[in-house]
Structure formats: C-alpha cells, structure tokens
Amino acid sequence: MSTYDDTFGRIAAQIEPFNKKKASLRPGTSFAGDLEWDSLTVMDFVAAIEDEFDIIITMNMQAEIETIGQLVDAVMKLQAE
Amino acid sequence: MTDLFSKFDPLIDERQALLDRGVRDPFSIVMEKVISPTEAIIQGKHTILLGTYNYMGMTFDRDVIEAGKSALDNFGAGTTGSRVLNGTYQGHKECEQALIDFYGMEHAIVFSTGYQANLGMISTLAGKGEYIILDADSHASIYDGCALGNAEVVRFRHNNVEDLDKRLGRLPKEPGKLVVLEGVYSMLGDIAPLKEMVAVAKKHGCMVLVDEAHGMGFFGENGRGVFEEAGVADDVDFVVGTFSKSVGTVGGFCVSNHPKFEVLRLVCRPYVFTASLPPSVVATAAASIRKLMHSGEKRAHLWKNSKRLHQGLRDLGFQLGTETAQSAIIAVMLPDMDATVHMWQALLEQGLYVNMARPPATPAGTFLLRCSLCAEHTDAQVGEILEMFAIAGRATGCIS
Ligand SMILES: Cc1ncc(COP(=O)(O)O)c(C=O)c1O
C-alpha cells in the first residue's frame, strides 16, 4: 500500500501532460474549476490514472470526485480493496 | 429568487451570436411538404434530403401506408394505455411476431421509441452492484439508460478491443456484467469490430447488448445488422433497434433468445409506464419489417449510393469520418463551427438538407456535416448532391 504523499506524487505526474494552464497542484485543486478540463480531457486523464494504478474508476465514482485530494483518497481506497 | 433558466444563458447567447451572423438556425428546420423519402419542400424550396436516416425509403411504401390506413380505420387513432394494461392490441403482437421472424429469435418486445428501448433494457438488466460497460461514443439513449439505473458504469475507448479487454480484466469476477455496443456509430458512420469485441466480452463472462439502430435493413445476409454480418448472432444476448430509421415509422424494440426475456414486460419501467404505440404505427412497422426481409435490390442500391458519395466527396477534397464507406452514413469533417454552419447553409440554399453536428454530440470535439443515404436516392440525385457539395465547398473555402 502506498502512502498519501506517494499517491499524490504519482497522480500529479499524470496530471502534468494535461495541465495546459500550469495550475499549481494541491489537494484542493479542482479539475473543472482550476484545471478547466472538459469532459474529453477528463476521460483521457481517468484512463491514464487507471493504467498507472491498475484500477477501475467507474463513472459513478468519477461523478463524486472534484478535487485532486478526493482523487488521491479514492485511488488509495480502490488499491486497498 | 434564482431563475432556473440562468444555467442555459451561455447556450442562449451562443445561439443568438450564430443567428446574428445571418445564419439560418440548423436546429429548427421545418419540412413544409414531404414529396418522397428523398425530397421535401423547405422554406418554399425543393430540397433533396440527405440527412433523415430513412435508409430503406419505407416511409412512402404503398403497402406500408395501406397497412397503416387500415389499422387507423379498424382500431382507431390511439390505444390510450400501457402495454401491460389496455394498450396491447392484436397489431402490437403482430409487430412483435414480425420482429421474431425478421431476426430469427424467440422473443421480441416493442417499446414506444428506440430511446425508450435503450432506457428500459439498460436500466433494468444491470442492477445495483452489477456493471455496465459501454463505448465512450455511445448514443445518448445508452448513457441515459445508465443514468436511470443503479449499476456501476465503466467506459472504454471507442471501438478499442484492447481497452475493453483491459477494463473487463480489472473488474471483480462475481457481479453480473452487460457490455453495450453499437453496430454502426451514427456520428462518423464507422462500424464496430463486433467479432473481436463480442469474443472479448464472452471471455470475461459478460452478457452483450448490441444497438443496431443504424444497421438494420442492409447489413448481413438477412439485413439484421452488423452483428449478423460479423457472424456473432449466437453470442449476442440482446439486439436493440428502432422503427425510426430503416423501418420508416416510429418505435423501438429489443429481441432476444433469453428464456426469461418476457419477465421484462413486468419490471421494465419505460415499457410499463407509458402509452403503447398507436395501432397505425405498429401496423406500418410490421408491414415494413416484413418487406425488409426481401429487399436485396434496395440494399444493393443503398450500398452503391453510399460508396459513390464517399468516393465523390473524397475526390472533391473533403475530409471524411471514415477511410471507406462503412455504412450508409458519411460524415464530412470540418474545422470549426463557422465553416460548418456556412457550409450547411450553402448546401441548404442550393436545395440539399444534411445534418449538422457539433460537440458535445460529436466525438473528440469535432464539427461535421452528416449525410445519410437512402435506397431511393437515384443515381441522378447522387450526381446532383456531389455537384452541390462542390459548389458549396468552393464558395465557403472548405475545398479549393
Ligand atoms: C444508436 C441509436 N440508438 C437509439 C436511437 C433512438 O431511436 P429512436 O429515434 O427510435 O428513439 C438512435 C436514434 O436516434 C440511435 O442513433
């Protein structure tokens, strides 16, 4: 099991190629508001995260995740399962 | 007090900006007269229809119209009731029998639209704790079926067999899973690699539903759809379809060999809680479906039209959604909203109607003009269509 910081770092690395606005990445950074991602970018990004951690983030779960911190929590929970 | 309509302001403004540029509204065309499956009068102008999904041209078929008139006379204008109460007439059963015969399957259920067929099937089949796995480019009715139900929803990349395999491999083994595919994807007119996708779905123990809305009538030996042509009929659990395209009227259906299929009539809310189709509609659908069983010549002409239009548009220099003509839909790809609207209007002014499509309906933020061919388009009409595209394309700078 990975630690919060480790997971955060791996997620941040996956965000970089999509971070066109060069927004700073903190747990409170929101995907729609701060990164201004559209639904297509979200889809590509989710696929990248799923591959990185070998997990599935269902659309139901995606609907609940608005910030990087929430994504870190979700990924850690999925890995624990 | 907050006006609940405030959230639509960006859309209202975008639309107004478009109209202010002197463009006709692509989403409020009125057909003043319909002359045939391929011609109508729009704002007083004689117009060739190239955006109606009326693939087999059944809307004005004599036998189909007669069947409808007779049902109207004998059974009235409407059923005023649900299929499970007073809304199942002899005509609804005959229509379901026509589908059973057409598909060579054991069971058929007719819904009031194809949209409702997808809503009903998808929301009912996969319940809480179960999974729906769908293509990212799925039709709105498939997405809405997911939203109506309680299952977990997983998307895979459009037509990507490897991605589907990978995702299914990551899901827990036990829960029931439904993979939802379409034979033809209606935005670009590309077809799904059903042979490979269905094999992958079966390998992972999933049930498979294929939406053949744009494939019925002219794919496969019996015109059943892309799944028939791909040779996977035995492995597809459910086929969903519509009467609003090749069949030429309105309505939706699902056919299946599942032994417990009929229970859906009791548990499928979009089947139960709405009025059934009018008698005239099911009568026209049944007559049309029976005729579609023997329309080899029409099918051949439709394919000829599609291939010719595809090649012709390519030769003119247009960029198309597919390398070859894979279906009866040809998508002309354009760079942006402006070019698309101008091209669309230039075609309409010459007397050609096509569909305009833009994000979010289209995949990957693309703008396109979608052409759908009809078996009743004559060779001369296809020639005229190509000429109009050439003139409009040059006038708008879309081609040189
Ligand atoms: C793939 C697909 N499925 C379902 C439908 C819905 O069909 P209907 O027009 O009967 O509601 C359509 C058409 O709109 C479609 O393109």
Coordinates of C-alpha atoms and ligand atoms in Angstrom, one line a residue:
Chain A
M1 CA 0.0 0.0 0.0
S2 CA 1.3 3.4 -0.9
T3 CA 1.2 6.5 1.3
Y4 CA -0.8 9.6 0.7
D5 CA 2.3 11.6 -0.5
D6 CA 3.4 8.8 -2.8
T7 CA 0.0 8.5 -4.4
F8 CA -0.3 12.3 -4.7
G9 CA 3.0 12.5 -6.4
R10 CA 2.1 9.8 -8.9
I11 CA -1.2 11.5 -9.7
A12 CA 0.5 14.9 -10.1
A13 CA 2.8 13.3 -12.6
Q14 CA -0.2 12.0 -14.6
I15 CA -1.8 15.5 -14.4
E16 CA 1.3 17.3 -15.9
P17 CA 0.7 16.5 -19.6
F18 CA -2.9 17.7 -19.3
N19 CA -2.0 20.8 -17.2
K20 CA -2.2 23.3 -20.0
K21 CA -2.9 26.1 -17.6
K22 CA 0.1 25.4 -15.4
A23 CA -2.1 25.4 -12.4
S24 CA -0.5 24.6 -9.1
L25 CA -1.4 21.2 -7.8
R26 CA -2.7 20.9 -4.3
P27 CA -5.2 18.6 -2.7
G28 CA -7.8 21.4 -3.0
T29 CA -7.2 21.9 -6.8
S30 CA -10.3 21.2 -8.7
F31 CA -10.4 19.5 -12.1
A32 CA -13.2 21.5 -13.6
G33 CA -12.6 24.9 -11.9
D34 CA -8.8 25.2 -11.6
L35 CA -7.6 22.9 -14.4
E36 CA -10.5 23.8 -16.6
W37 CA -10.7 20.4 -18.1
D38 CA -13.5 19.4 -20.5
S39 CA -15.1 16.0 -20.5
L40 CA -12.8 14.6 -23.1
T41 CA -9.7 15.6 -21.2
V42 CA -11.2 14.1 -18.1
M43 CA -11.8 10.8 -19.9
D44 CA -8.2 10.6 -21.1
F45 CA -6.9 11.5 -17.7
V46 CA -9.0 8.9 -15.9
A47 CA -7.7 6.3 -18.3
A48 CA -4.2 7.3 -17.5
I49 CA -4.8 7.1 -13.8
E50 CA -6.5 3.7 -14.2
D51 CA -3.5 2.4 -16.1
E52 CA -1.0 3.9 -13.6
F53 CA -2.7 2.2 -10.6
D54 CA -4.3 -0.8 -12.4
I55 CA -7.7 0.1 -11.0
I56 CA -11.1 1.0 -12.5
I57 CA -12.7 4.3 -11.5
T58 CA -16.4 3.9 -12.5
M59 CA -18.4 6.8 -13.9
N60 CA -20.4 6.7 -10.7
M61 CA -17.2 7.3 -8.7
Q62 CA -16.0 10.0 -11.1
A63 CA -19.1 12.0 -10.5
E64 CA -18.1 12.3 -6.8
I65 CA -14.5 13.4 -7.4
E66 CA -14.0 17.1 -7.9
T67 CA -10.5 17.7 -6.5
I68 CA -7.1 16.1 -6.5
G69 CA -7.3 15.3 -2.8
Q70 CA -10.6 13.4 -3.4
L71 CA -8.9 11.5 -6.2
V72 CA -6.0 10.5 -4.0
D73 CA -8.4 9.2 -1.4
A74 CA -10.4 7.3 -4.0
V75 CA -7.3 5.7 -5.5
M76 CA -6.0 4.7 -2.1
K77 CA -9.3 3.2 -1.2
L78 CA -9.5 1.3 -4.5
Q79 CA -6.0 -0.1 -4.1
A80 CA -6.8 -1.3 -0.6
E81 CA -9.7 -3.3 -1.9
Chain B
M1 CA -35.1 34.2 -6.4
T2 CA -32.8 32.4 -8.8
D3 CA -34.2 31.9 -12.3
L4 CA -33.8 28.2 -13.0
F5 CA -33.1 29.1 -16.6
S6 CA -29.9 31.1 -15.8
K7 CA -27.8 28.0 -16.3
F8 CA -28.8 28.0 -20.0
D9 CA -27.6 31.5 -20.7
P10 CA -24.3 30.5 -22.3
L11 CA -26.2 28.3 -24.8
I12 CA -28.8 31.0 -25.4
D13 CA -26.0 33.5 -26.1
E14 CA -24.1 31.2 -28.4
R15 CA -27.2 30.5 -30.4
Q16 CA -28.0 34.2 -30.7
A17 CA -24.5 35.0 -31.8
L18 CA -24.8 32.5 -34.5
L19 CA -28.2 33.8 -35.7
D20 CA -26.8 37.4 -35.6
R21 CA -24.3 36.5 -38.3
G22 CA -27.3 36.0 -40.6
V23 CA -27.2 32.2 -40.5
R24 CA -30.4 30.0 -40.6
D25 CA -30.9 28.0 -37.4
P26 CA -29.7 24.5 -38.2
F27 CA -31.9 23.1 -35.4
S28 CA -35.3 24.5 -36.4
I29 CA -35.8 23.4 -40.0
V30 CA -39.5 22.9 -40.9
M31 CA -40.5 20.4 -43.7
E32 CA -43.5 22.2 -45.3
K33 CA -44.2 19.3 -47.6
V34 CA -42.7 15.9 -48.0
I35 CA -42.7 14.7 -51.6
S36 CA -41.0 11.3 -51.2
P37 CA -38.4 9.6 -49.0
T38 CA -35.7 11.8 -50.7
E39 CA -37.4 15.1 -51.4
A40 CA -39.2 17.8 -49.4
I41 CA -40.1 21.5 -49.6
I42 CA -38.2 23.6 -47.0
Q43 CA -39.0 27.4 -47.0
G44 CA -40.6 27.0 -50.3
K45 CA -37.6 25.4 -51.9
H46 CA -37.5 21.9 -53.4
T47 CA -34.8 20.1 -51.4
I48 CA -33.1 16.8 -51.6
L49 CA -33.0 15.0 -48.2
L50 CA -29.6 13.6 -47.2
G51 CA -30.0 13.6 -43.5
T52 CA -33.0 11.6 -42.5
Y53 CA -31.8 8.0 -41.7
N54 CA -34.6 6.9 -44.0
Y55 CA -32.2 4.3 -45.2
M56 CA -34.6 1.9 -47.0
G57 CA -37.1 4.6 -48.1
M58 CA -40.0 2.8 -46.5
T59 CA -41.9 6.0 -45.4
F60 CA -43.9 6.1 -48.6
D61 CA -44.1 2.5 -49.5
R62 CA -47.6 1.7 -50.8
D63 CA -48.1 -1.5 -48.8
V64 CA -46.9 0.2 -45.6
I65 CA -49.2 3.1 -45.9
E66 CA -52.2 0.9 -46.7
A67 CA -51.5 -1.2 -43.6
G68 CA -51.4 1.9 -41.5
K69 CA -54.7 3.3 -43.0
S70 CA -56.5 0.1 -42.5
A71 CA -55.4 -0.1 -38.8
L72 CA -56.4 3.5 -38.3
D73 CA -59.9 2.7 -39.6
N74 CA -60.3 -0.5 -37.7
F75 CA -58.5 0.1 -34.4
G76 CA -58.6 3.9 -34.0
A77 CA -56.1 6.7 -33.6
G78 CA -54.5 5.5 -30.3
T79 CA -54.5 2.9 -27.6
T80 CA -54.7 5.3 -24.6
G81 CA -52.9 2.9 -22.4
S82 CA -49.8 1.0 -21.3
R83 CA -48.7 -2.3 -23.0
V84 CA -49.4 -4.1 -19.7
L85 CA -53.0 -2.7 -19.3
N86 CA -55.2 -1.9 -22.2
G87 CA -52.6 -0.9 -24.7
T88 CA -51.7 -4.3 -26.3
Y89 CA -53.7 -4.8 -29.4
Q90 CA -53.5 -7.5 -32.0
G91 CA -51.3 -5.2 -34.0
H92 CA -48.7 -5.0 -31.3
K93 CA -48.4 -8.8 -31.2
E94 CA -48.2 -9.0 -35.0
C95 CA -45.5 -6.4 -34.9
E96 CA -43.5 -8.4 -32.3
Q97 CA -44.1 -11.5 -34.4
A98 CA -42.7 -9.7 -37.5
L99 CA -39.5 -8.9 -35.4
I100 CA -39.3 -12.5 -34.2
D101 CA -39.4 -13.7 -37.9
F102 CA -37.1 -11.0 -39.1
Y103 CA -34.4 -11.7 -36.5
G104 CA -35.0 -15.5 -36.2
M105 CA -35.1 -15.1 -32.4
E106 CA -37.5 -16.4 -29.8
H107 CA -38.7 -13.1 -28.2
A108 CA -39.4 -9.5 -29.1
I109 CA -40.6 -6.6 -27.1
V110 CA -41.8 -3.4 -28.7
F111 CA -41.3 -0.1 -27.0
S112 CA -42.7 3.3 -27.9
T113 CA -39.3 4.6 -29.2
G114 CA -35.8 3.3 -29.6
Y115 CA -34.7 5.8 -27.0
Q116 CA -37.0 4.1 -24.5
A117 CA -35.9 0.6 -25.6
N118 CA -32.3 1.5 -24.5
L119 CA -33.5 3.3 -21.4
G120 CA -35.6 0.3 -20.4
M121 CA -33.2 -2.5 -21.3
I122 CA -30.1 -1.0 -19.9
S123 CA -31.6 0.3 -16.7
T124 CA -33.4 -2.9 -16.0
L125 CA -30.8 -5.5 -16.9
A126 CA -28.0 -4.3 -14.8
G127 CA -28.9 -3.6 -11.2
K128 CA -27.2 -2.3 -8.1
G129 CA -23.7 -3.8 -7.7
E130 CA -23.6 -5.0 -11.3
Y131 CA -21.7 -3.5 -14.2
I132 CA -22.5 -1.8 -17.5
I133 CA -19.5 -1.4 -19.8
L134 CA -20.1 0.9 -22.7
D135 CA -18.2 2.5 -25.6
A136 CA -17.3 6.2 -24.9
D137 CA -19.0 7.3 -28.1
S138 CA -22.3 5.6 -27.2
H139 CA -25.6 7.2 -28.2
A140 CA -27.4 9.4 -25.6
S141 CA -30.1 6.9 -25.0
I142 CA -27.4 4.4 -23.8
Y143 CA -25.9 6.9 -21.4
D144 CA -29.4 7.9 -20.2
G145 CA -30.2 4.2 -19.6
C146 CA -27.1 4.0 -17.4
A147 CA -28.3 7.2 -15.6
L148 CA -31.7 5.8 -15.0
G149 CA -30.4 2.6 -13.4
N150 CA -28.3 1.8 -10.4
A151 CA -25.4 -0.2 -11.9
E152 CA -21.7 0.7 -11.8
V153 CA -20.8 2.3 -15.2
V154 CA -17.4 1.8 -16.9
R155 CA -16.4 3.3 -20.3
F156 CA -13.9 2.1 -22.7
R157 CA -12.2 3.9 -25.6
H158 CA -14.3 4.0 -28.8
N159 CA -14.1 0.7 -30.8
N160 CA -10.9 -0.2 -28.9
V161 CA -10.9 -4.0 -28.3
E162 CA -7.7 -4.0 -26.2
D163 CA -9.1 -1.3 -23.9
L164 CA -12.3 -3.2 -23.4
D165 CA -10.3 -6.3 -22.6
K166 CA -8.1 -4.5 -20.1
R167 CA -11.1 -2.9 -18.3
L168 CA -13.1 -6.1 -18.1
G169 CA -10.0 -7.8 -16.7
R170 CA -9.9 -5.3 -13.8
L171 CA -13.5 -5.8 -12.8
P172 CA -14.5 -8.2 -10.0
K173 CA -15.4 -11.7 -11.3
E174 CA -18.6 -12.3 -9.5
P175 CA -21.1 -9.5 -10.3
G176 CA -23.2 -9.6 -13.5
K177 CA -21.9 -7.5 -16.4
L178 CA -23.6 -6.1 -19.5
V179 CA -21.4 -4.9 -22.4
V180 CA -23.3 -2.4 -24.6
L181 CA -22.1 -2.0 -28.2
E182 CA -23.5 -0.3 -31.4
G183 CA -23.2 -1.9 -34.8
V184 CA -22.9 1.5 -36.6
Y185 CA -21.8 4.6 -34.7
S186 CA -24.0 7.3 -36.0
M187 CA -21.7 10.3 -35.8
L188 CA -18.9 9.1 -38.0
G189 CA -20.7 6.2 -39.7
D190 CA -18.0 3.8 -38.6
I191 CA -18.8 0.2 -37.6
A192 CA -17.7 -1.7 -34.5
P193 CA -15.3 -4.7 -34.7
L194 CA -18.1 -6.8 -33.3
K195 CA -16.4 -10.2 -33.9
E196 CA -13.5 -9.2 -31.7
M197 CA -15.5 -7.2 -29.1
V198 CA -18.1 -9.9 -28.6
A199 CA -15.4 -12.5 -28.2
V200 CA -13.7 -10.4 -25.5
A201 CA -17.0 -9.8 -23.7
K202 CA -17.7 -13.5 -23.7
K203 CA -14.2 -14.4 -22.5
H204 CA -14.9 -12.3 -19.4
G205 CA -18.3 -13.8 -18.8
C206 CA -20.4 -10.7 -19.8
M207 CA -23.8 -10.5 -21.5
V208 CA -23.8 -8.5 -24.7
L209 CA -26.4 -6.0 -26.0
V210 CA -25.9 -4.5 -29.5
D211 CA -27.9 -1.4 -30.7
E212 CA -28.5 -1.9 -34.4
A213 CA -30.4 1.4 -34.9
H214 CA -28.2 2.3 -38.0
G215 CA -27.5 -1.3 -39.2
M216 CA -31.0 -2.8 -39.5
G217 CA -32.1 -3.4 -43.1
F218 CA -28.9 -3.6 -45.0
F219 CA -26.1 -5.3 -43.1
G220 CA -25.8 -9.1 -43.1
E221 CA -27.5 -11.8 -45.2
N222 CA -30.9 -11.1 -43.8
G223 CA -30.5 -7.4 -43.2
R224 CA -30.4 -8.0 -39.4
G225 CA -27.5 -5.7 -38.8
V226 CA -23.7 -5.5 -38.3
F227 CA -23.8 -8.4 -35.7
E228 CA -25.2 -10.7 -38.4
E229 CA -22.5 -9.7 -40.9
A230 CA -19.9 -10.2 -38.2
G231 CA -21.1 -13.7 -37.6
V232 CA -21.7 -13.2 -33.9
A233 CA -25.5 -13.7 -33.7
D234 CA -25.2 -16.7 -31.4
D235 CA -23.1 -14.7 -28.9
V236 CA -25.2 -11.6 -28.8
D237 CA -27.8 -11.7 -26.0
F238 CA -29.9 -8.7 -26.8
V239 CA -30.4 -6.7 -30.0
V240 CA -32.0 -3.3 -29.6
G241 CA -33.4 -1.4 -32.6
T242 CA -35.7 1.4 -33.8
F243 CA -38.5 1.8 -36.2
S244 CA -37.4 5.4 -36.9
K245 CA -34.7 4.7 -39.4
S246 CA -34.9 1.8 -41.9
V247 CA -38.4 0.7 -40.9
G248 CA -39.6 4.2 -41.7
T249 CA -42.0 5.0 -38.8
V250 CA -41.5 5.4 -35.0
G251 CA -41.0 2.9 -32.2
G252 CA -38.3 0.8 -30.6
F253 CA -37.7 -2.9 -29.8
C254 CA -35.4 -5.5 -28.2
V255 CA -35.2 -9.1 -29.5
S256 CA -33.5 -12.0 -27.6
N257 CA -33.4 -15.7 -27.1
H258 CA -33.1 -15.5 -23.4
P259 CA -35.6 -18.0 -21.8
K260 CA -36.7 -15.5 -19.2
F261 CA -37.0 -12.5 -21.5
E262 CA -40.7 -12.0 -21.1
V263 CA -40.4 -11.0 -17.4
L264 CA -39.1 -7.7 -18.7
R265 CA -42.7 -6.7 -19.5
L266 CA -43.3 -6.6 -15.8
V267 CA -40.2 -4.9 -14.5
C268 CA -39.0 -2.6 -17.2
R269 CA -40.4 0.9 -16.3
P270 CA -40.0 2.6 -19.7
Y271 CA -42.1 -0.2 -21.1
V272 CA -44.8 -0.2 -18.3
F273 CA -45.3 3.5 -17.5
T274 CA -46.0 4.9 -20.9
A275 CA -48.7 4.5 -23.5
S276 CA -48.2 2.0 -26.3
L277 CA -47.7 2.9 -29.9
P278 CA -50.9 3.8 -32.0
P279 CA -52.3 0.8 -34.0
S280 CA -51.5 2.5 -37.3
V281 CA -47.8 2.8 -36.3
V282 CA -47.4 -0.9 -35.3
A283 CA -49.2 -1.9 -38.5
T284 CA -46.9 0.2 -40.7
A285 CA -43.9 -1.2 -38.8
A286 CA -45.0 -4.8 -39.2
A287 CA -45.6 -4.3 -42.9
S288 CA -42.3 -2.6 -43.4
I289 CA -40.3 -5.2 -41.4
R290 CA -41.8 -8.0 -43.5
K291 CA -40.9 -6.2 -46.7
L292 CA -37.3 -5.5 -45.4
M293 CA -36.8 -9.3 -45.3
H294 CA -36.9 -9.3 -49.1
S295 CA -35.2 -6.1 -50.2
G296 CA -31.9 -7.4 -51.7
E297 CA -32.1 -5.0 -54.6
K298 CA -32.7 -1.9 -52.4
R299 CA -29.9 -2.9 -50.1
A300 CA -27.5 -3.2 -53.1
H301 CA -28.6 0.2 -54.4
L302 CA -28.1 1.8 -51.0
W303 CA -24.6 0.4 -50.7
K304 CA -23.9 1.6 -54.2
N305 CA -25.1 5.1 -53.3
S306 CA -23.0 5.2 -50.2
K307 CA -19.8 4.1 -51.9
R308 CA -20.3 6.6 -54.7
L309 CA -21.0 9.5 -52.4
H310 CA -18.0 8.6 -50.3
Q311 CA -15.6 8.4 -53.2
G312 CA -17.1 11.5 -54.9
L313 CA -16.7 13.7 -51.8
R314 CA -13.2 12.4 -51.3
D315 CA -12.3 13.2 -54.8
L316 CA -13.6 16.7 -54.3
G317 CA -11.1 17.1 -51.4
F318 CA -13.4 16.8 -48.4
Q319 CA -12.1 15.1 -45.3
L320 CA -14.4 12.2 -44.3
G321 CA -15.1 10.4 -41.0
T322 CA -14.1 7.0 -42.3
E323 CA -11.5 5.8 -44.9
T324 CA -14.1 3.9 -46.8
A325 CA -17.9 3.8 -46.9
Q326 CA -18.5 1.6 -43.9
S327 CA -22.3 2.3 -43.6
A328 CA -25.0 4.5 -45.1
I329 CA -23.7 7.4 -43.0
I330 CA -21.0 9.6 -44.5
A331 CA -19.6 12.3 -42.2
V332 CA -17.9 15.4 -43.7
M333 CA -15.4 16.7 -41.2
L334 CA -15.0 20.5 -41.0
P335 CA -12.5 22.5 -39.0
D336 CA -14.8 24.6 -36.8
M337 CA -18.3 25.9 -36.1
D338 CA -18.1 28.7 -38.6
A339 CA -17.1 26.6 -41.5
T340 CA -19.7 24.0 -40.6
V341 CA -22.6 26.4 -40.4
H342 CA -21.6 28.2 -43.6
M343 CA -21.2 25.0 -45.5
W344 CA -24.5 23.7 -44.1
Q345 CA -26.3 26.9 -45.2
A346 CA -24.7 27.0 -48.6
L347 CA -26.0 23.4 -49.2
L348 CA -29.5 24.2 -48.0
E349 CA -29.7 27.3 -50.2
Q350 CA -28.9 25.1 -53.2
G351 CA -31.6 22.6 -52.1
L352 CA -29.7 20.0 -50.1
Y353 CA -30.5 19.1 -46.5
V354 CA -27.8 17.4 -44.3
N355 CA -27.5 17.2 -40.5
M356 CA -25.2 19.5 -38.7
A357 CA -23.5 18.0 -35.7
R358 CA -21.1 19.6 -33.1
P359 CA -19.8 19.0 -29.6
P360 CA -20.9 17.6 -27.3
A361 CA -22.9 15.2 -29.6
T362 CA -19.8 14.5 -31.7
P363 CA -16.7 12.6 -30.6
A364 CA -13.4 14.4 -29.7
G365 CA -14.7 17.9 -30.2
T366 CA -15.3 17.5 -34.0
F367 CA -17.6 19.5 -36.2
L368 CA -19.3 17.7 -39.0
L369 CA -22.0 17.5 -41.6
R370 CA -23.6 14.1 -41.5
C371 CA -25.1 12.7 -44.7
S372 CA -27.3 9.6 -44.6
L373 CA -28.2 7.9 -47.8
C374 CA -31.4 6.3 -48.9
A375 CA -32.0 3.3 -51.1
E376 CA -34.4 5.6 -53.0
H377 CA -31.8 8.2 -53.9
T378 CA -31.5 7.9 -57.7
D379 CA -28.1 7.9 -59.5
A380 CA -29.1 11.3 -60.8
Q381 CA -29.7 12.6 -57.3
V382 CA -26.4 11.4 -56.1
G383 CA -24.8 13.3 -59.0
E384 CA -26.7 16.4 -58.0
I385 CA -25.7 16.0 -54.4
L386 CA -22.0 15.9 -55.4
E387 CA -22.4 19.0 -57.6
M388 CA -24.0 20.9 -54.7
F389 CA -21.1 19.9 -52.4
A390 CA -18.6 21.0 -55.0
I391 CA -20.2 24.5 -55.3
A392 CA -20.8 25.0 -51.6
G393 CA -17.3 23.7 -50.7
R394 CA -15.6 26.2 -53.1
A395 CA -17.9 29.1 -52.1
T396 CA -17.1 28.6 -48.5
G397 CA -13.4 27.9 -48.9
C398 CA -13.8 24.4 -47.4
I399 CA -12.2 22.9 -50.6
S400 CA -10.0 24.5 -53.2
Ligands
LIG1 C1 -27.7 4.4 -31.8 C2 -29.1 4.9 -31.6 N1 -29.8 4.2 -30.7 C3 -31.1 4.6 -30.4 C4 -31.7 5.7 -31.1 C5 -33.1 6.1 -30.7 O1 -34.0 5.8 -31.6 P1 -35.5 6.4 -31.6 O2 -35.4 7.5 -32.6 O3 -36.4 5.3 -32.0 O4 -35.8 7.0 -30.3 C6 -31.0 6.3 -32.1 C7 -31.5 7.4 -32.9 O5 -31.9 8.4 -32.5 C8 -29.6 5.9 -32.3 O6 -28.9 6.6 -33.2

